[in-house]
Structure formats: C-alpha cells, structure tokens
Short mmCIF file of C-alpha atoms and ligand atoms in Angstrom, two decimals:
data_model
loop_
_atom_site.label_atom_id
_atom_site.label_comp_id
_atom_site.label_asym_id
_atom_site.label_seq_id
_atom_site.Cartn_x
_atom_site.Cartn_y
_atom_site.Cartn_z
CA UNK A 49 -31.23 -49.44 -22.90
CA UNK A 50 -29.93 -48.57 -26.46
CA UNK A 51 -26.67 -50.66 -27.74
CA UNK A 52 -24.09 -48.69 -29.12
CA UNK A 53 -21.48 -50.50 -27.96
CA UNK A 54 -18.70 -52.50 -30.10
CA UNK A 55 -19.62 -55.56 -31.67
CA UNK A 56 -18.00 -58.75 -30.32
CA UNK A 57 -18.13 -62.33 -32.28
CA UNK A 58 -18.09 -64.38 -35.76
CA UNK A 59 -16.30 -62.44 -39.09
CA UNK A 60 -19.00 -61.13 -40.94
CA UNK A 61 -19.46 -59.66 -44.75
CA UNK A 62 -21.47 -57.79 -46.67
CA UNK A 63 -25.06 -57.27 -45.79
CA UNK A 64 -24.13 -59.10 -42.04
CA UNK A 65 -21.60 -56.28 -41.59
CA UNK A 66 -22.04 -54.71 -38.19
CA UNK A 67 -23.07 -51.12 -38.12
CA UNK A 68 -20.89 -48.74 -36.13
CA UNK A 69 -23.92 -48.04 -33.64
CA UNK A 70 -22.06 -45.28 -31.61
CA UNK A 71 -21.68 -43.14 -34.93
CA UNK A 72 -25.47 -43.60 -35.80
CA UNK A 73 -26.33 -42.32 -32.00
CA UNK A 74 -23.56 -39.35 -31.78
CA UNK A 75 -23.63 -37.78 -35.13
CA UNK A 76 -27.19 -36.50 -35.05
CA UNK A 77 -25.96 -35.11 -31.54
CA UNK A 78 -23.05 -33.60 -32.80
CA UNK A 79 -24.94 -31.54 -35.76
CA UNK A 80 -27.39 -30.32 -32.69
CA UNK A 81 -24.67 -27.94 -32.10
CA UNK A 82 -24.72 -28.09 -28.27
CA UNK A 83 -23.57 -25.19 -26.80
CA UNK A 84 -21.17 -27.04 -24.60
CA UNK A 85 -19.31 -29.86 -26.10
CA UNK A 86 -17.28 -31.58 -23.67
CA UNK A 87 -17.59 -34.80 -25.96
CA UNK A 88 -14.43 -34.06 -27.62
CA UNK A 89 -11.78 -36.45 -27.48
CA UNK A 90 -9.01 -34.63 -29.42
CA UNK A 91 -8.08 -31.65 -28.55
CA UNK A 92 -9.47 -28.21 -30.07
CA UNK A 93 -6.58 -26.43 -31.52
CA UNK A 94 -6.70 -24.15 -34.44
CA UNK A 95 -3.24 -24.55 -36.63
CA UNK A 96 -2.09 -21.45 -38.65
CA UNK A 97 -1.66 -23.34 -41.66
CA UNK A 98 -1.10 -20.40 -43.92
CA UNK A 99 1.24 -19.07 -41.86
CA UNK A 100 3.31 -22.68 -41.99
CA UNK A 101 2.08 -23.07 -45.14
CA UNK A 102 3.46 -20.06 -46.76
CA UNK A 103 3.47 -19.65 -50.15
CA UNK A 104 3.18 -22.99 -51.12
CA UNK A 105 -1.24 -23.02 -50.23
CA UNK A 106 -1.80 -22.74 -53.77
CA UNK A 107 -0.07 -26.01 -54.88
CA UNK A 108 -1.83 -28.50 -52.53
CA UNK A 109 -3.79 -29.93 -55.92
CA UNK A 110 -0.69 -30.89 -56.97
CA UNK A 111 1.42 -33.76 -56.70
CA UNK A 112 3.78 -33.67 -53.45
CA UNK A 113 6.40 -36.51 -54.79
CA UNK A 114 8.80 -34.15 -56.36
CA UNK A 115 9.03 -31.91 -54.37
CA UNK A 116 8.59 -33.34 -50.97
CA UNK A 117 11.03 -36.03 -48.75
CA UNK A 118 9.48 -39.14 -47.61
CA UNK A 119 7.22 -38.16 -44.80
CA UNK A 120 8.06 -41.76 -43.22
CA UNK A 121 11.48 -40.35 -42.48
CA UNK A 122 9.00 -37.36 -40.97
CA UNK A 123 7.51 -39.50 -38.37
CA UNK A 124 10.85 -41.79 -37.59
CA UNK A 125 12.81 -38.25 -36.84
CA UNK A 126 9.49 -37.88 -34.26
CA UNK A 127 9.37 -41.16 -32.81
CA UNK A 128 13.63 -42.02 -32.93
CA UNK A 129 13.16 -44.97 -35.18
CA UNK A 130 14.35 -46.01 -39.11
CA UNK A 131 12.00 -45.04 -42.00
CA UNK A 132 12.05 -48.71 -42.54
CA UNK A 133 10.01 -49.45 -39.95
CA UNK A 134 6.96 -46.81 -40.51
CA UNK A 135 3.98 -46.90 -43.09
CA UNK A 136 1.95 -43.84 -43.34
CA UNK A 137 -1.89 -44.26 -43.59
CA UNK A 138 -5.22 -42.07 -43.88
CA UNK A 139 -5.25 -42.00 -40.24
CA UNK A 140 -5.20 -44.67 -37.21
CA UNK A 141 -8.68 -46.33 -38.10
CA UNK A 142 -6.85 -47.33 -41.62
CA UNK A 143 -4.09 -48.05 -39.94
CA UNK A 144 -6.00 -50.59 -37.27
CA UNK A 145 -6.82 -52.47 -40.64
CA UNK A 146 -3.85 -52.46 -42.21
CA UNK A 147 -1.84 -53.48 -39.33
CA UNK A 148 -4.13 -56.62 -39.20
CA UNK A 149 -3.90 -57.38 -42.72
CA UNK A 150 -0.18 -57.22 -42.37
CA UNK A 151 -0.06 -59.53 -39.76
CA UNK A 152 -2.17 -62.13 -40.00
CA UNK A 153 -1.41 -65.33 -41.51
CA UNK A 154 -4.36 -66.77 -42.87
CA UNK A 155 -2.82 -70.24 -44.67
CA UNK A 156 -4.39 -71.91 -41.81
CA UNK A 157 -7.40 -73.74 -42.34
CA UNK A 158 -9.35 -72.58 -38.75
CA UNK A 159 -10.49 -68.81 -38.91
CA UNK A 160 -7.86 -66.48 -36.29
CA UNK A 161 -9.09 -65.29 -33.41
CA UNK A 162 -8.21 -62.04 -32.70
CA UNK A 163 -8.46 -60.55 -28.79
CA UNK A 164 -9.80 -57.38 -28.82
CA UNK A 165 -9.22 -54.96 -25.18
CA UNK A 166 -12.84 -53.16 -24.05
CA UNK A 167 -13.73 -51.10 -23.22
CA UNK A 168 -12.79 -49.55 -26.98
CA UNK A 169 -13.31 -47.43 -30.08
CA UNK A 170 -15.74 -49.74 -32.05
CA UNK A 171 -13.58 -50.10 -35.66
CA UNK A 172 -11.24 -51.36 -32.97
CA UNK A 173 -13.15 -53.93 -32.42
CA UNK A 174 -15.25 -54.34 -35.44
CA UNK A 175 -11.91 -54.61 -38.34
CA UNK A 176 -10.89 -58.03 -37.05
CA UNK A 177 -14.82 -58.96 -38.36
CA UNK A 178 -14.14 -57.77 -41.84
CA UNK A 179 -11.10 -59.92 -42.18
CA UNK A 180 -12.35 -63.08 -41.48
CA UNK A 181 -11.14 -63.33 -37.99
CA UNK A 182 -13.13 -63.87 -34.45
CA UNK A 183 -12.86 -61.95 -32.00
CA UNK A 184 -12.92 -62.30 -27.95
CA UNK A 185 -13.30 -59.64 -25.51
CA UNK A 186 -11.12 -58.99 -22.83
CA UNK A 187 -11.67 -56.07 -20.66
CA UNK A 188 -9.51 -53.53 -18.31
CA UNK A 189 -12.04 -52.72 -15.25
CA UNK A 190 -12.03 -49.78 -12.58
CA UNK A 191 -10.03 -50.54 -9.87
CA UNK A 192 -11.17 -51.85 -6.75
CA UNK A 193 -10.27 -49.25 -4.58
CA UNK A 194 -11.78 -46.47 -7.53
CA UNK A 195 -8.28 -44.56 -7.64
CA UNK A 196 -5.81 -45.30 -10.02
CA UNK A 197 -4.91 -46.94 -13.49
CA UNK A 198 -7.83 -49.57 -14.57
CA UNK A 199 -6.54 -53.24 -14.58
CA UNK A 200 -6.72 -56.64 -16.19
CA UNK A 201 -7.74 -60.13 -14.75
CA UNK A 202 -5.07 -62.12 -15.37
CA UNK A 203 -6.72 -65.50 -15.42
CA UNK A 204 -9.58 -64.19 -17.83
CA UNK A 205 -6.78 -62.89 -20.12
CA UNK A 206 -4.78 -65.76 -20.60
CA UNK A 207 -7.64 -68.05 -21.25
CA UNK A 208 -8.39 -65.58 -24.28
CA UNK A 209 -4.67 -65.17 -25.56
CA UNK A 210 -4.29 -68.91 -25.53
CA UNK A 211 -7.09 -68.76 -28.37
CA UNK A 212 -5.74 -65.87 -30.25
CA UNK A 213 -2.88 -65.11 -32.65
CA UNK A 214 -3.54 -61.20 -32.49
CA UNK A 215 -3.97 -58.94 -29.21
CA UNK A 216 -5.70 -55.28 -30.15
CA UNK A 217 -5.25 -53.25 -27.23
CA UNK A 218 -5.61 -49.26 -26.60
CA UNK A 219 -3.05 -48.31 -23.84
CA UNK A 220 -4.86 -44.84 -22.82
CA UNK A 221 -7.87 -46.41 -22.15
CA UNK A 222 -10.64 -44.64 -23.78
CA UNK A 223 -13.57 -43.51 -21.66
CA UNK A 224 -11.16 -43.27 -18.49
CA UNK A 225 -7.60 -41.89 -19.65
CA UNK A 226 -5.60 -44.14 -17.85
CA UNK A 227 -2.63 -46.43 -18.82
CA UNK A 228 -1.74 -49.81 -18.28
CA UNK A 229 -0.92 -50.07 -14.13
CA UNK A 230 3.40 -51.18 -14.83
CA UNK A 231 2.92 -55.10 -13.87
CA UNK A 232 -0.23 -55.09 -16.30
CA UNK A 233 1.29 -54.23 -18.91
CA UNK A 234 4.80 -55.91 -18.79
CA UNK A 235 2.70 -59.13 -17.89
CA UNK A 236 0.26 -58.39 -21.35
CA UNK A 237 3.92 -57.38 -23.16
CA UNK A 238 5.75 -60.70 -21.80
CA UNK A 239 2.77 -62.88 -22.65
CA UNK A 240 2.37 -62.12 -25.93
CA UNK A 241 5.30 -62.96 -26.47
CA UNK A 242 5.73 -66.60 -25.13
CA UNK A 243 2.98 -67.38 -26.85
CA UNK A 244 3.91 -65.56 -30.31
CA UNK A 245 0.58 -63.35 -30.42
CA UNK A 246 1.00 -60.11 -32.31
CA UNK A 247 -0.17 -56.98 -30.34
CA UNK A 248 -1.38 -54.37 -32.03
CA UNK A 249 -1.42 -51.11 -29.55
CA UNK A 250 -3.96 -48.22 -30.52
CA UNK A 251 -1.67 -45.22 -29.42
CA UNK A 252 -3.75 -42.04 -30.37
CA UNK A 253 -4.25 -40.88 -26.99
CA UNK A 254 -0.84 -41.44 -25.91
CA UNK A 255 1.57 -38.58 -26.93
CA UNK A 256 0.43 -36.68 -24.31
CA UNK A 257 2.25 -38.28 -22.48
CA UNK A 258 5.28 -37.58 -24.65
CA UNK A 259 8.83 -36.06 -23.21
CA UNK A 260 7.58 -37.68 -19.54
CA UNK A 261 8.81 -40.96 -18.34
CA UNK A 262 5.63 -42.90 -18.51
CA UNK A 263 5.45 -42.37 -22.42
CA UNK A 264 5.99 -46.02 -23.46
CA UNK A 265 5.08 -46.76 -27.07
CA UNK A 266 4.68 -50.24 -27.99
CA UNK A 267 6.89 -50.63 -30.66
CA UNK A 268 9.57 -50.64 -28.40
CA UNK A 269 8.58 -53.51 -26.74
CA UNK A 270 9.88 -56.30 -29.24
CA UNK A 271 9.05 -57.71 -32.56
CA UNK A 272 5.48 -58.80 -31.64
CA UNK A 273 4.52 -55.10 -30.75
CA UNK A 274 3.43 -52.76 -33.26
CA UNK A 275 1.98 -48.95 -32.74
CA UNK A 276 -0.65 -47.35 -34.52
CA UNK A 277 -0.93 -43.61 -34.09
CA UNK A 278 -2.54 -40.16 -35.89
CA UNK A 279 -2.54 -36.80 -35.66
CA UNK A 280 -6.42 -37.01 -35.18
CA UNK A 281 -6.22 -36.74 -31.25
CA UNK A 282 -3.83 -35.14 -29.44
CA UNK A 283 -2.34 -32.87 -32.31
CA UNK A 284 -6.33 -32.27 -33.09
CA UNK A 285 -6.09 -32.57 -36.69
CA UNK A 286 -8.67 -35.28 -37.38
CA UNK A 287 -10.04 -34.38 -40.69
CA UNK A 288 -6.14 -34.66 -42.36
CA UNK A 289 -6.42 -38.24 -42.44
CA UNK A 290 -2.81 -38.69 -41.44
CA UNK A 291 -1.54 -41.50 -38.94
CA UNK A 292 0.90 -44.11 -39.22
CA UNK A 293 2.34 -47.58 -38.03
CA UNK A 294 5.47 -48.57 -36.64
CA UNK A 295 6.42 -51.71 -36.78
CA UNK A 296 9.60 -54.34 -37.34
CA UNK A 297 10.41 -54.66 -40.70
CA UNK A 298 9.04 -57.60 -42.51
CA UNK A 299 5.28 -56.30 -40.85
CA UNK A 300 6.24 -52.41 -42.04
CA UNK A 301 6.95 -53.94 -46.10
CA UNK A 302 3.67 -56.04 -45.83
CA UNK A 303 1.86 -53.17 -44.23
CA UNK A 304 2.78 -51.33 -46.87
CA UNK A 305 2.03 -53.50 -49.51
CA UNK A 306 -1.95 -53.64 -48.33
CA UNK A 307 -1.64 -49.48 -48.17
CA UNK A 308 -0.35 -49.05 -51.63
CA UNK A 309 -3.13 -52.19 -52.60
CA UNK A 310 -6.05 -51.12 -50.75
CA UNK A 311 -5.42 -46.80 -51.13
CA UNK A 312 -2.74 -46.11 -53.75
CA UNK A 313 -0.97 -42.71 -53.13
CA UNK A 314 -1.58 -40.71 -49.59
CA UNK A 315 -3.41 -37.37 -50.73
CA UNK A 316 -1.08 -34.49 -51.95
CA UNK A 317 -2.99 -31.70 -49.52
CA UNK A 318 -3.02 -34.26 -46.36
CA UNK A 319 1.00 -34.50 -46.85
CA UNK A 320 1.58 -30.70 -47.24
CA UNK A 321 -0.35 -29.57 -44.68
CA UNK A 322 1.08 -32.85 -42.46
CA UNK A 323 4.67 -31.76 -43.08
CA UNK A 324 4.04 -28.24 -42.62
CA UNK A 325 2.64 -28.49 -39.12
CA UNK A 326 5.12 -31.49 -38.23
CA UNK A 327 8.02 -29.46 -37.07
CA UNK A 328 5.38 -27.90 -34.67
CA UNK A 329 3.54 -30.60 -33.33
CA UNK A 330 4.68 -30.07 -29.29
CA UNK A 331 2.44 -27.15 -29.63
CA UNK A 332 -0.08 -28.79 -29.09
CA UNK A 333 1.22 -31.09 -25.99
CA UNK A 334 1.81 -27.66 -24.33
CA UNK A 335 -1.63 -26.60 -24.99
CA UNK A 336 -2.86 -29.78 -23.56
CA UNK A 337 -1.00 -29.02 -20.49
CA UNK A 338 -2.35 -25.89 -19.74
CA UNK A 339 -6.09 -27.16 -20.60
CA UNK A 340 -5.17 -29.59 -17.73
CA UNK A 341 -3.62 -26.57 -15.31
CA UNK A 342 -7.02 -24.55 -16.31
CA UNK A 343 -9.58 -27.01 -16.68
CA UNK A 344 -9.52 -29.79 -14.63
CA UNK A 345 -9.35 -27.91 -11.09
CA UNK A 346 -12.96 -26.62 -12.15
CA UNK A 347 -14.45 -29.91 -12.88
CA UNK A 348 -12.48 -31.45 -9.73
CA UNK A 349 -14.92 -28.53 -7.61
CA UNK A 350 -18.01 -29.52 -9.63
CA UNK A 351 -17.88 -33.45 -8.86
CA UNK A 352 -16.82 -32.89 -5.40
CA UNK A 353 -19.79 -30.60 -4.84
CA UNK A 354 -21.77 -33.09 -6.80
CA UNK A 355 -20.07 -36.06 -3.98
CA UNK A 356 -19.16 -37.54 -7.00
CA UNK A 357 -16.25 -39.65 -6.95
CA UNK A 358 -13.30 -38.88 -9.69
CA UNK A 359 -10.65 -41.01 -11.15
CA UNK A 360 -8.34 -38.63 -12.69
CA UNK A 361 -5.82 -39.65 -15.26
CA UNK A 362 -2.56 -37.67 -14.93
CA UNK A 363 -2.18 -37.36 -18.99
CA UNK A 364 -4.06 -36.19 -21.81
CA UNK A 365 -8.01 -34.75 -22.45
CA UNK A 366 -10.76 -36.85 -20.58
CA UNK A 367 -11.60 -38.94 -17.88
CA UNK A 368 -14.72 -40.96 -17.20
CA UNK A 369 -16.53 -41.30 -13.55
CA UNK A 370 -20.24 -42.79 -12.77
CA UNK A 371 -23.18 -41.53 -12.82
CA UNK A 372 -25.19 -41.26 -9.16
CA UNK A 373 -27.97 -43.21 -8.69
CA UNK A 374 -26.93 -46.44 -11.42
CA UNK A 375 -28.26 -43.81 -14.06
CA UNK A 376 -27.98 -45.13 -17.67
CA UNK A 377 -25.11 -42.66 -19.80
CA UNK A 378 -27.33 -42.34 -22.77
CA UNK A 379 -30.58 -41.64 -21.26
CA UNK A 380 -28.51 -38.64 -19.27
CA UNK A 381 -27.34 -37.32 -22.12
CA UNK A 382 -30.51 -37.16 -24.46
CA UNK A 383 -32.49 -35.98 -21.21
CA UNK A 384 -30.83 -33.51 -18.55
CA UNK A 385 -27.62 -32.64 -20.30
CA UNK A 386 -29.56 -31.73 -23.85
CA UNK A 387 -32.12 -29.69 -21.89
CA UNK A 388 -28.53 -27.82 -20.45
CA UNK A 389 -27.25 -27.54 -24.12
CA UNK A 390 -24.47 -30.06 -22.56
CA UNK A 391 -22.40 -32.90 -25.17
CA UNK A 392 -20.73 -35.11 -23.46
CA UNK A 393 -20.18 -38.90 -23.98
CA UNK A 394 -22.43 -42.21 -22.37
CA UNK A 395 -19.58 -44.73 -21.48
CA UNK A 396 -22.06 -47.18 -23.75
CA UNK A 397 -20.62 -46.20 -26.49
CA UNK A 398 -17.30 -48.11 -25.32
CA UNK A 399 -18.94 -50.88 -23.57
CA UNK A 400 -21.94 -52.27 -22.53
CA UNK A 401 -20.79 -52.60 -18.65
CA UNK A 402 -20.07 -48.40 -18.79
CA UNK A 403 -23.47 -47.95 -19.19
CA UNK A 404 -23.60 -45.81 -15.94
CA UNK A 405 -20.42 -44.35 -16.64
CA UNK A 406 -19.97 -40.29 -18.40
CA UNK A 407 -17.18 -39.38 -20.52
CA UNK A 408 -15.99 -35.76 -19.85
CA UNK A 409 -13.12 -33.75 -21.90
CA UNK A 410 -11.41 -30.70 -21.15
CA UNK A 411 -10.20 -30.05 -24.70
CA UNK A 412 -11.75 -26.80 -24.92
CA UNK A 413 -10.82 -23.18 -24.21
CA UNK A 414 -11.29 -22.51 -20.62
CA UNK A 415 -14.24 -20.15 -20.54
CA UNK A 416 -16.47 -22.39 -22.50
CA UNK A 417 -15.39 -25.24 -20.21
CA UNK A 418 -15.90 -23.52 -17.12
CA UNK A 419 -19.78 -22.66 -18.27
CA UNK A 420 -19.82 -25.97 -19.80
CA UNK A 421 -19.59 -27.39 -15.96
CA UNK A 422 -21.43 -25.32 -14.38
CA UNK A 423 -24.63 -26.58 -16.76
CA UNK A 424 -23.09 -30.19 -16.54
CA UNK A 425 -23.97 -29.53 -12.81
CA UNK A 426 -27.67 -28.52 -13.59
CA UNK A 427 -28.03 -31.74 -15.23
CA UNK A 428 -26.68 -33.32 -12.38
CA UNK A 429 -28.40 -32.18 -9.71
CA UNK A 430 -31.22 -33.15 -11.37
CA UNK A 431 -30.93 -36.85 -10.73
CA UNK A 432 -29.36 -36.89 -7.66
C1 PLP B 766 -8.93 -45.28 -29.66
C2 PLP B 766 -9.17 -44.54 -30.95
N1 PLP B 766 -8.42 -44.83 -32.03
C3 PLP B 766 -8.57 -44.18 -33.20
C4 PLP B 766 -9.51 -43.18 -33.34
C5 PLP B 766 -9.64 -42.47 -34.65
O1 PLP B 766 -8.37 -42.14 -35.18
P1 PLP B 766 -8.21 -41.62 -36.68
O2 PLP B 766 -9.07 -40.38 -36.79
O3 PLP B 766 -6.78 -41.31 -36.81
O4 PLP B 766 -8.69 -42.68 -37.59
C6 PLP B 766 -10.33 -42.85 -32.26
C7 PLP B 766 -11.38 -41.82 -32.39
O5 PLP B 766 -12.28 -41.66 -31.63
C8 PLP B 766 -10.14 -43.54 -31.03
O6 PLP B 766 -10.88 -43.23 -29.95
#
C-alpha cells in the first residue's frame, strides 16, 4: 500500500523534513488531465474579474496601500468582528503556521506537544513539526450506525489534550464533509478550555454553511479558539493566496508580527483582485447550493445502484463513502478510475485507516458531473 498520508511524531528540520507525500502522488495525476475530475475540493467557479475589476486591471503591479482600506476591516465587515482581531495571510496553509507561531510559548524547557485531528490536510499536520513541537493524533471516526456526523472518543481525546498545549482541528471534516456531532464539539470547545489548550480550527470548508444555523466559527467560542479561513475553497479562488485568522487580540498582534516577519507586505494583485470580488463572495455559496440541488441526486442513484452505502453531509462540495470489497483508494484510482478518465481522491491521502475509503466532489458543472458518474460507475462495477 503506498503512504501518502500525514506525518505524525518528533519536530523535525532540514534534510529530516517530512515530504508532503499526498502532493508527490496527486500532482502527476492532476497534469494527466482526466477527463472527469471529481477530485476537486473547492469549488469551480469562474469570477468576472474584469468586470469587478473595472478599470483599475492595469494597476495591479502597483502598490495597493494608497489607494486601498485595510482589507482586515474587509473580512471583519464579513465575519461581524473588529479589525483588531483579524490578520490577513497568503492563504489558510500560511495561516495554519502563523497561528502556531503566534501561540505557542516556547520559554519552556520540554518541546510542546501539539494535538493534531485526522483524518486531515497534511501541512495540518506536518507545521507543528517545523516548529519544534510534537505532535499526537487524535481522530474523528465514521459513526457506528454509518449515518450521520463522524465522532470523537472521548477517553482517547483527553488522554492526548492532557499532553498538549495546542489542539489543530478541521471542523468540516475533510474526506467526509461532516461537522462536529453538537455534544462533540461543545465537549472538544469546553475542554480546551479547562485545561488552557489553544485550538486552532481549520475553517476552509465551512462557509458553506454560512447564513444557516449550523455555521459556527470557532472564534466565537472564547479566547482559546482561533479560526483560520481562505478564499481557496468554497469561494474557489485558490491560486489568490488570500485567507486570514481571527483571533482575540494579544494572538491577532503576535500573529501579525510573524506575518509581517516571515512575508513582509501581502501582494498588491492578490489584494485588488481580493477586494474586488469581496462584496460578491455569496455568489459562490449560491452556486454551491445548486451544485448540491443538481449534483448530488445523480451520485445518490449511482451508489444506490452500486448498493453502496452513502454518508451524505448536508453542507458544502464532497463526501467520502467505502469502497466494496476492502479495496485499497489508491490502487482504485491509478487502476479502474484512470482507465475511465475518472480523478477522484483515495481517502489515504487523509489517513492511513481511509485507505478503503473514496473522496467524491460535486464542484463541477452538472453535465460533466453527471458523465463523470456514470464512468465512476464503470470503474465500479469492475470490482464489485
Ligand atoms: C483542510 C484544508 N485546509 C487548507 C487547505 C488549503 O488552503 P489554502 O489554499 O488557503 O492554503 C486545504 C486544501 O486542500 C485543506 O483541505
């Protein structure tokens, strides 16, 4: 079986640095151009930036500080909170690092340990390494019964947290899409707190949520909380680089003390095309809806045909469910699904115990999906 999966254990540094092994496995499938790519996990949206843009298209070489407002105040007008309490960073992946610099107190003399939530994004994982912390696993599992939000174990949790002085947690669970089950997470929330752990909450799947009563950022949670976010997911604009943190206030000045140390100014372009497609972001939320309306009744038919049982997450872009006959993710998708000209994602990359488990997104337009499935199919009928 090959591991792609995040890399748990000691702090490392240069040449003992930890690849990130899902990259090295999915990029050479990405540039096979697949005709159906249902391995996306942020949505496909194309944003008239000249339109927004206007006139101003030419000037993005130049410098935005004259002429633009603080695009912290941007994202507090968003997310109902002061400036004071946001950072803006060159995505959520800077801002993972960032957030841990920010908050870690390393005058002690034994390393931190950091707990880290799988299954996860590896640099979720991996950044505590590169800072000279530990880290300890501690995973979210299917349910029992198969339907419904993935939980924690309790007892396995708090026998990691009393160890740890940081929790890194990703509240839409990527492969499966769902969120914390309520007593999870005000249990997790209420923890960390007694026991003065910092939790740092991976939120880039979660504003699809936004405008419903379920959307619960962490950052309203208390002091300890703190919310990383971007506009790489579910506003589908990856390649700007822009994301941000949101945090209390002494965390927010240190956080962005290690920005302006580690990157200097945020990129003139990335702010003027950020704050030109800001006022518009809902958009995309709406086009995620109607993906969902669309797209997921077709797949629904195809793993129900398939007697393959399905977990569905009522927000955002994917969902994961297992593969029939214990057959290994990876293997599946460099064999049946490449011979269908299928992309889609081995739950490997996320943890080793997903190994049987398939990553599916609906975050393209619905005729390509609904072909997409149909060859998805192919590839499963042929290991049933
Ligand atoms: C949980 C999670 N966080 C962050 C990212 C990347 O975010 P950004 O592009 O803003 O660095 C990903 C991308 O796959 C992810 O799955």
């Amino acid at each position: 079986m090959e591991k792609v999966w995040p890399y748990h254990g000691s702090s490392t540094t240069a040449g003992a640095i930890h690849p990130i092994q899902y990259l090295d496995w999915y990029i050479p499938r990405l540039q096979q151009m697949r005709k159906y790519n249902l391995s996306y996990s942020g949505l496909q949206y194309v944003w008239d930036f000249e339109k927004y843009l206007a006139q101003s298209l030419s000037d993005v070489g130049y410098h935005h500080i004259p002429s633009f407002s603080n695009s912290e105040q941007m994202v507090a007008d968003r997310y109902g909170v002061k400036a004071e309490n946001v950072v803006i960073t060159q995505g959520a992946t800077q801002a993972l690092n960032i957030a841990l610099l920010a908050s870690i107190d390393t005058l002690d003399d034994e390393k931190n340990i950091v707990a880290v939530e799988l299954p996860a994004y590896a640099p979720v994982v991996q950044t505590p390494l590169l800072l000279n912390c530990d880290t300890i696993p501690v995973q979210r599992r299917p349910p029992v019964d198969g339907i419904g939000p993935w939980r924690i174990n309790k007892d396995e949790w708090l026998g990691v947290l009393q160890k740890s002085k940081v929790l890194m947690i990703t509240p839409q669970l990527n492969p499966c899409g769902w969120d914390y089950e309520s007593s999870d997470r005000k249990w997790i929330i209420d923890t960390c707190k007694n026991m003065g752990i910092t939790i740092i909450s991976d939120e880039v799947y979660i504003d699809s949520m936004k405008g419903s009563d379920d959307y619960k950022p962490f950052h309203l949670e208390g002091e300890h909380c703190i919310s990383v976010n971007s506009l790489t997911k579910i506003y589908g604009l990856g390649p700007l680089r822009f994301g941000w943190i949101i945090a209390n206030e002494e965390i927010t000045l240190n956080a962005r003390r290690v920005f302006l140390t580690l990157s200097g100014m945020m990129a003139s372009p990335t702010i003027r095309l950020a704050s030109a497609v800001f006022p518009h972001l809902d958009l995309a939320i709406e086009k995620i809806k109607h993906y969902r309306e669309i797209n997921l009744p077709v797949l629904r038919k195809m793993l129900a045909r398939q007697n393959i049982a399905w977990n569905e997450p009522p927000y955002g872009v994917f969902g994961a469910f297992k593969l029939p006959n214990e057959f290994d993710s990876i293997a599946f998708v460099d064999g049946p699904c490449a011979d269908n000209s299928v992309l889609a994602i081995p739950g490997s990359m996320f943890s080793e115990e997903l190994s049987g488990w398939l990553r599916i997104a609906w975050s393209i337009e619905p005729k390509l999906f609904s072909e997409a499935i149909l060859n998805l199919e192919k590839a499963l009928i042929s290991i049933q």
